[in-house]
Each structure stands twice: as structure tokens, then as C-alpha cells.
């Protein structure tokens, strides 16, 4: 976020916005455009001039190089830049503002997020499409030989190098000495799940036994008021690999999962929902992928091979926008951060502790902390099915500000902590201790 190109982009946008305000004032107050119709004309004129001004700031200061001729600049780049700015503004007005307002986010925070989101969209479109032009020195060759060589704008070069290193690290940064997972723990938070906890546990047990995977299922009874605990007692007497604990924290999904993460005994742990929405077969895929040496395996319902069944439309829209915001803010390719169903090695859970989320925002805190702190991960497609019994405990209107808090909290850790919590720094400190003790 603090790379010089992005700072230049934000400063250029600030200058363009300042010019826009100044022009509106001059046209309305000094030139007398002070009727409803003329004020609209003043807005159109000021917006267009500030857009062109911003375009040339970016073209000469942020995305330098490339070809300078009338056809390239005025017939391709400038129209595309108008489209980019329009998409950013429309997304902000029609989607970001209404959804955050529906979630009862404070209007000041709403404005900040909307501005950040639209600026991010504008930057990404500009970086990848608007200012991506042929190299000047090979332009004539391109016209005659149809060479596929293209010029990547300077602002994209650092991102490309970082992303390539990241992708290489993601595929190679596996500790083979720590690859074996002997016992897999399944943590299931349960609050008033008498209708579905039995089939959920039985199906998971059956599949893991068929695959000959050593496991334990730890159900955290979140002070249920129905027969959930009674059913757990019955299953516990029939299956010695199932145990349950009563949540000793206050009620809440995040508290229940934290209780489970403090009490599991396996080499790795998967967080699974009690309502049978997560496919048990995917637990097996997680387990085998983890054996390759990754620290975490994340599932995505929204990549090739992934599937969602009966997802409520309003929740799906909010989910996609929330995950897009997280992707842009953290520069991730992973697109399903908010889903709880993921698997982690035991040392990852220890390395991201203490956890602070009380509610469903824990589903974001755990994976983002693992990513920001340098643990390796990979992504596989998974299947999600909406519950057929019981009532969903997730209340979007109550969770909006909590999700935002945890996302910004981890974003600040990433950029302001100077790597104090990063895995590489921890390993360096451990090595230094070993040397001093030796």
C-alpha cells in the first residue's frame, strides 16, 4: 500500500478532486451558473476537466513510458480511463454505499471505505488496461511484425515481481520435515443444533474412518438451550473419537471456536460448521493437501470446481463484495476469506494467537493472520450447501462493523508492525536463542 506508485496515484487523485471543487466554485459563483440546469452543466464541465487533468498526471507521473501519439493517448487510453473512473464511481454509489448503509456502518467510515474501494478499482483497471501500451522503441516493429511484446507500466512491475516471488513461495515454501499430520482434529461449534449435529458428526466419522484417517471430533456446545448437549452425551458414549466441551467463554461463534482451538489435541485442525453445510469429502482433500507440507489449506467455493447450493442471494452479494474488498486491500488471489471451513497445522494456531474476535469475524481473523504472518497455504475448490434444518446464526447487520474492525486491525499489523509477528522474524529470534544457548 505504501509503494511510491500507489502514493503518487493517491496524490494525483487528490489534486484532481481539488481541481474539481475549485472549478465548481468558479463556474457557479464567478460565472453565474446558478440555476438548477446550469449547476448540472457546471458539474459536468468540472468533472470532465478534472478527469482529463487526472489522466495526464497519471500518464506523465505515475505510468510513464509507452507510446505518445494522438491515436494511442486520445483514442485509446483517455476513453478507457473514463470507463475506469465511471466503473469505480458507479460501484461506489450503487453497491458499496447502499450495502454498508444497510449494515449500519457509520457514514464517515462508509465514505472512507467507498473512497478506498473505488480508488482501488480505478487503480487496478488503469494499471492493467488503460496505461498498458507498446514500448516506444519497438512500436514500429509491432506495426510490421505483429510482435506480441508489450510494455508493462512501471507501477505494475513491482507488483509482478512480488507476486511471482509470492507464487513461488506459495508452491515451494513447505517444510517437508513437518509434513506428516498423524491425527486430524475437527472442531465444530454448536449452538441449538439438535436438528443437525447428529448427522453432521456421523457423516464426518464415517468418511474419515473409510479413508483410514486418525481423527478426533471436538464439538463445542455453545451453551445450547435445546437438546444439543444431550445428543452429544449419547454420541460420546458410542464413539470414543468424539468428545465435547461446554464453551467456557460468553456465547458467540468466535468464542466457541476459540474454546475448541484451545482444547484440540491433533497435529492439525479443521473448523467445520455443525449444520452440514461443509462437504465432509472436502475434509479428506484438505488432509491430503496438508500432507504435502503446507501450513494451511483454504477452500474456495468460487473457483473452478467449487460449488454453492441454495446460497441466499442477498448474502451472496454481500459475500462477494466483502471478499473483493479484502482481496484488493491485501493484494490476495484467494477469494473466499470469509468462509470458516479451513484447515491449519497446530503451530499455525499457536503462531496467530491470541485471537480477539468474539463472533463470526473470527472466520476472517484466522486466515488473514496466517497469511500476513507468513505461513504457507494453498487453495482447493470446495462445495457448500445451505442448511436444510435449524436457523442460521449469522446476522449480517450485526457483523458489518465487526468484520471491518478485524480486517483493518490485521491490515495495520501488516503495514505498521515492521514484521514483529511474521514467521521469518520468529524463526530468526529462535535461531538467535539457540546460538546464544549453544
PDB file of N, CA and C in Angstrom, residues 8-58:
ATOM      1  N   UNK A   8       1.762   8.033  -5.382  1.00  0.00           N
ATOM      2  CA  UNK A   8       1.625   9.017  -6.462  1.00  0.00           C
ATOM      3  C   UNK A   8       0.206   9.010  -7.026  1.00  0.00           C
ATOM      4  N   UNK A   9      -0.352   7.813  -7.178  1.00  0.00           N
ATOM      5  CA  UNK A   9      -1.717   7.696  -7.684  1.00  0.00           C
ATOM      6  C   UNK A   9      -2.702   8.399  -6.747  1.00  0.00           C
ATOM      7  N   UNK A  10      -2.566   8.175  -5.448  1.00  0.00           N
ATOM      8  CA  UNK A  10      -3.463   8.809  -4.484  1.00  0.00           C
ATOM      9  C   UNK A  10      -3.284  10.323  -4.460  1.00  0.00           C
ATOM     10  N   UNK A  11      -2.036  10.783  -4.546  1.00  0.00           N
ATOM     11  CA  UNK A  11      -1.787  12.227  -4.580  1.00  0.00           C
ATOM     12  C   UNK A  11      -2.362  12.853  -5.843  1.00  0.00           C
ATOM     13  N   UNK A  12      -2.193  12.160  -6.983  1.00  0.00           N
ATOM     14  CA  UNK A  12      -2.759  12.648  -8.240  1.00  0.00           C
ATOM     15  C   UNK A  12      -4.271  12.734  -8.162  1.00  0.00           C
ATOM     16  N   UNK A  13      -4.908  11.713  -7.565  1.00  0.00           N
ATOM     17  CA  UNK A  13      -6.358  11.743  -7.389  1.00  0.00           C
ATOM     18  C   UNK A  13      -6.793  12.885  -6.488  1.00  0.00           C
ATOM     19  N   UNK A  14      -5.999  13.166  -5.446  1.00  0.00           N
ATOM     20  CA  UNK A  14      -6.307  14.285  -4.562  1.00  0.00           C
ATOM     21  C   UNK A  14      -6.237  15.619  -5.285  1.00  0.00           C
ATOM     22  N   UNK A  15      -5.237  15.785  -6.135  1.00  0.00           N
ATOM     23  CA  UNK A  15      -5.115  17.027  -6.917  1.00  0.00           C
ATOM     24  C   UNK A  15      -6.290  17.193  -7.874  1.00  0.00           C
ATOM     25  N   UNK A  16      -6.686  16.067  -8.519  1.00  0.00           N
ATOM     26  CA  UNK A  16      -7.819  16.134  -9.443  1.00  0.00           C
ATOM     27  C   UNK A  16      -9.107  16.489  -8.710  1.00  0.00           C
ATOM     28  N   UNK A  17      -9.306  15.922  -7.525  1.00  0.00           N
ATOM     29  CA  UNK A  17     -10.501  16.236  -6.742  1.00  0.00           C
ATOM     30  C   UNK A  17     -10.505  17.698  -6.301  1.00  0.00           C
ATOM     31  N   UNK A  18      -9.319  18.205  -5.926  1.00  0.00           N
ATOM     32  CA  UNK A  18      -9.213  19.626  -5.541  1.00  0.00           C
ATOM     33  C   UNK A  18      -9.568  20.539  -6.706  1.00  0.00           C
ATOM     34  N   UNK A  19      -9.053  20.189  -7.894  1.00  0.00           N
ATOM     35  CA  UNK A  19      -9.375  20.974  -9.090  1.00  0.00           C
ATOM     36  C   UNK A  19     -10.872  20.933  -9.366  1.00  0.00           C
ATOM     37  N   UNK A  20     -11.485  19.768  -9.195  1.00  0.00           N
ATOM     38  CA  UNK A  20     -12.921  19.623  -9.423  1.00  0.00           C
ATOM     39  C   UNK A  20     -13.710  20.591  -8.537  1.00  0.00           C
ATOM     40  N   UNK A  21     -13.380  20.627  -7.241  1.00  0.00           N
ATOM     41  CA  UNK A  21     -14.075  21.522  -6.315  1.00  0.00           C
ATOM     42  C   UNK A  21     -13.855  22.986  -6.678  1.00  0.00           C
ATOM     43  N   UNK A  22     -12.610  23.316  -7.033  1.00  0.00           N
ATOM     44  CA  UNK A  22     -12.298  24.706  -7.393  1.00  0.00           C
ATOM     45  C   UNK A  22     -13.064  25.141  -8.641  1.00  0.00           C
ATOM     46  N   UNK A  23     -13.157  24.250  -9.628  1.00  0.00           N
ATOM     47  CA  UNK A  23     -13.860  24.591 -10.870  1.00  0.00           C
ATOM     48  C   UNK A  23     -15.352  24.781 -10.626  1.00  0.00           C
ATOM     49  N   UNK A  24     -15.950  23.905  -9.803  1.00  0.00           N
ATOM     50  CA  UNK A  24     -17.378  24.060  -9.499  1.00  0.00           C
ATOM     51  C   UNK A  24     -17.638  25.420  -8.853  1.00  0.00           C
ATOM     52  N   UNK A  25     -16.784  25.787  -7.906  1.00  0.00           N
ATOM     53  CA  UNK A  25     -16.941  27.083  -7.236  1.00  0.00           C
ATOM     54  C   UNK A  25     -16.826  28.239  -8.239  1.00  0.00           C
ATOM     55  N   UNK A  26     -15.808  28.190  -9.079  1.00  0.00           N
ATOM     56  CA  UNK A  26     -15.591  29.285 -10.034  1.00  0.00           C
ATOM     57  C   UNK A  26     -16.727  29.404 -11.039  1.00  0.00           C
ATOM     58  N   UNK A  27     -17.161  28.262 -11.570  1.00  0.00           N
ATOM     59  CA  UNK A  27     -18.193  28.307 -12.601  1.00  0.00           C
ATOM     60  C   UNK A  27     -19.532  28.775 -12.023  1.00  0.00           C
ATOM     61  N   UNK A  28     -19.864  28.286 -10.824  1.00  0.00           N
ATOM     62  CA  UNK A  28     -21.162  28.649 -10.235  1.00  0.00           C
ATOM     63  C   UNK A  28     -21.136  30.055  -9.649  1.00  0.00           C
ATOM     64  N   UNK A  29     -20.104  30.352  -8.853  1.00  0.00           N
ATOM     65  CA  UNK A  29     -20.078  31.623  -8.133  1.00  0.00           C
ATOM     66  C   UNK A  29     -19.570  32.783  -8.980  1.00  0.00           C
ATOM     67  N   UNK A  30     -18.590  32.547  -9.809  1.00  0.00           N
ATOM     68  CA  UNK A  30     -17.984  33.647 -10.563  1.00  0.00           C
ATOM     69  C   UNK A  30     -18.580  33.821 -11.949  1.00  0.00           C
ATOM     70  N   UNK A  31     -18.979  32.702 -12.574  1.00  0.00           N
ATOM     71  CA  UNK A  31     -19.535  32.798 -13.928  1.00  0.00           C
ATOM     72  C   UNK A  31     -21.055  32.815 -13.916  1.00  0.00           C
ATOM     73  N   UNK A  32     -21.674  32.662 -12.770  1.00  0.00           N
ATOM     74  CA  UNK A  32     -23.119  32.806 -12.645  1.00  0.00           C
ATOM     75  C   UNK A  32     -23.941  31.608 -13.076  1.00  0.00           C
ATOM     76  N   UNK A  33     -23.334  30.430 -13.117  1.00  0.00           N
ATOM     77  CA  UNK A  33     -24.092  29.215 -13.467  1.00  0.00           C
ATOM     78  C   UNK A  33     -24.871  28.762 -12.223  1.00  0.00           C
ATOM     79  N   UNK A  34     -25.917  29.521 -11.856  1.00  0.00           N
ATOM     80  CA  UNK A  34     -26.523  29.308 -10.543  1.00  0.00           C
ATOM     81  C   UNK A  34     -28.012  28.981 -10.616  1.00  0.00           C
ATOM     82  N   UNK A  35     -28.401  28.331 -11.699  1.00  0.00           N
ATOM     83  CA  UNK A  35     -29.741  27.756 -11.769  1.00  0.00           C
ATOM     84  C   UNK A  35     -29.585  26.234 -11.725  1.00  0.00           C
ATOM     85  N   UNK A  36     -30.663  25.497 -11.424  1.00  0.00           N
ATOM     86  CA  UNK A  36     -30.533  24.039 -11.363  1.00  0.00           C
ATOM     87  C   UNK A  36     -29.915  23.438 -12.622  1.00  0.00           C
ATOM     88  N   UNK A  37     -30.376  23.886 -13.794  1.00  0.00           N
ATOM     89  CA  UNK A  37     -29.838  23.352 -15.047  1.00  0.00           C
ATOM     90  C   UNK A  37     -28.367  23.716 -15.210  1.00  0.00           C
ATOM     91  N   UNK A  38     -28.022  24.985 -14.960  1.00  0.00           N
ATOM     92  CA  UNK A  38     -26.639  25.425 -15.153  1.00  0.00           C
ATOM     93  C   UNK A  38     -25.694  24.806 -14.126  1.00  0.00           C
ATOM     94  N   UNK A  39     -26.201  24.528 -12.915  1.00  0.00           N
ATOM     95  CA  UNK A  39     -25.349  23.866 -11.927  1.00  0.00           C
ATOM     96  C   UNK A  39     -24.986  22.448 -12.389  1.00  0.00           C
ATOM     97  N   UNK A  40     -25.933  21.776 -13.028  1.00  0.00           N
ATOM     98  CA  UNK A  40     -25.623  20.465 -13.599  1.00  0.00           C
ATOM     99  C   UNK A  40     -24.568  20.582 -14.695  1.00  0.00           C
ATOM    100  N   UNK A  41     -24.717  21.599 -15.517  1.00  0.00           N
ATOM    101  CA  UNK A  41     -23.709  21.838 -16.566  1.00  0.00           C
ATOM    102  C   UNK A  41     -22.345  22.099 -15.931  1.00  0.00           C
ATOM    103  N   UNK A  42     -22.331  22.886 -14.841  1.00  0.00           N
ATOM    104  CA  UNK A  42     -21.073  23.182 -14.148  1.00  0.00           C
ATOM    105  C   UNK A  42     -20.438  21.905 -13.613  1.00  0.00           C
ATOM    106  N   UNK A  43     -21.276  21.026 -13.080  1.00  0.00           N
ATOM    107  CA  UNK A  43     -20.754  19.743 -12.585  1.00  0.00           C
ATOM    108  C   UNK A  43     -20.137  18.924 -13.704  1.00  0.00           C
ATOM    109  N   UNK A  44     -20.822  18.841 -14.820  1.00  0.00           N
ATOM    110  CA  UNK A  44     -20.318  18.059 -15.953  1.00  0.00           C
ATOM    111  C   UNK A  44     -18.982  18.610 -16.436  1.00  0.00           C
ATOM    112  N   UNK A  45     -18.923  19.946 -16.590  1.00  0.00           N
ATOM    113  CA  UNK A  45     -17.686  20.572 -17.074  1.00  0.00           C
ATOM    114  C   UNK A  45     -16.534  20.333 -16.098  1.00  0.00           C
ATOM    115  N   UNK A  46     -16.786  20.563 -14.812  1.00  0.00           N
ATOM    116  CA  UNK A  46     -15.720  20.437 -13.817  1.00  0.00           C
ATOM    117  C   UNK A  46     -15.244  18.988 -13.694  1.00  0.00           C
ATOM    118  N   UNK A  47     -16.188  18.042 -13.744  1.00  0.00           N
ATOM    119  CA  UNK A  47     -15.801  16.630 -13.660  1.00  0.00           C
ATOM    120  C   UNK A  47     -14.959  16.227 -14.861  1.00  0.00           C
ATOM    121  N   UNK A  48     -15.376  16.660 -16.048  1.00  0.00           N
ATOM    122  CA  UNK A  48     -14.635  16.281 -17.264  1.00  0.00           C
ATOM    123  C   UNK A  48     -13.223  16.878 -17.256  1.00  0.00           C
ATOM    124  N   UNK A  49     -13.112  18.151 -16.891  1.00  0.00           N
ATOM    125  CA  UNK A  49     -11.788  18.776 -16.867  1.00  0.00           C
ATOM    126  C   UNK A  49     -10.895  18.113 -15.818  1.00  0.00           C
ATOM    127  N   UNK A  50     -11.463  17.809 -14.638  1.00  0.00           N
ATOM    128  CA  UNK A  50     -10.651  17.180 -13.599  1.00  0.00           C
ATOM    129  C   UNK A  50     -10.256  15.754 -13.993  1.00  0.00           C
ATOM    130  N   UNK A  51     -11.123  15.044 -14.723  1.00  0.00           N
ATOM    131  CA  UNK A  51     -10.780  13.713 -15.211  1.00  0.00           C
ATOM    132  C   UNK A  51      -9.613  13.776 -16.186  1.00  0.00           C
ATOM    133  N   UNK A  52      -9.665  14.712 -17.114  1.00  0.00           N
ATOM    134  CA  UNK A  52      -8.576  14.856 -18.083  1.00  0.00           C
ATOM    135  C   UNK A  52      -7.287  15.279 -17.378  1.00  0.00           C
ATOM    136  N   UNK A  53      -7.428  16.194 -16.411  1.00  0.00           N
ATOM    137  CA  UNK A  53      -6.270  16.626 -15.624  1.00  0.00           C
ATOM    138  C   UNK A  53      -5.653  15.435 -14.889  1.00  0.00           C
ATOM    139  N   UNK A  54      -6.497  14.637 -14.231  1.00  0.00           N
ATOM    140  CA  UNK A  54      -6.001  13.459 -13.526  1.00  0.00           C
ATOM    141  C   UNK A  54      -5.350  12.466 -14.463  1.00  0.00           C
ATOM    142  N   UNK A  55      -5.944  12.289 -15.644  1.00  0.00           N
ATOM    143  CA  UNK A  55      -5.382  11.358 -16.625  1.00  0.00           C
ATOM    144  C   UNK A  55      -3.954  11.742 -16.984  1.00  0.00           C
ATOM    145  N   UNK A  56      -3.720  13.010 -17.263  1.00  0.00           N
ATOM    146  CA  UNK A  56      -2.374  13.420 -17.679  1.00  0.00           C
ATOM    147  C   UNK A  56      -1.385  13.423 -16.514  1.00  0.00           C
ATOM    148  N   UNK A  57      -1.878  13.635 -15.298  1.00  0.00           N
ATOM    149  CA  UNK A  57      -0.991  13.464 -14.140  1.00  0.00           C
ATOM    150  C   UNK A  57      -0.508  12.023 -14.069  1.00  0.00           C
ATOM    151  N   UNK A  58      -1.456  11.087 -14.171  1.00  0.00           N
ATOM    152  CA  UNK A  58      -1.085   9.672 -14.108  1.00  0.00           C
ATOM    153  C   UNK A  58      -0.189   9.288 -15.282  1.00  0.00           C
TER     154      UNK A  58
END
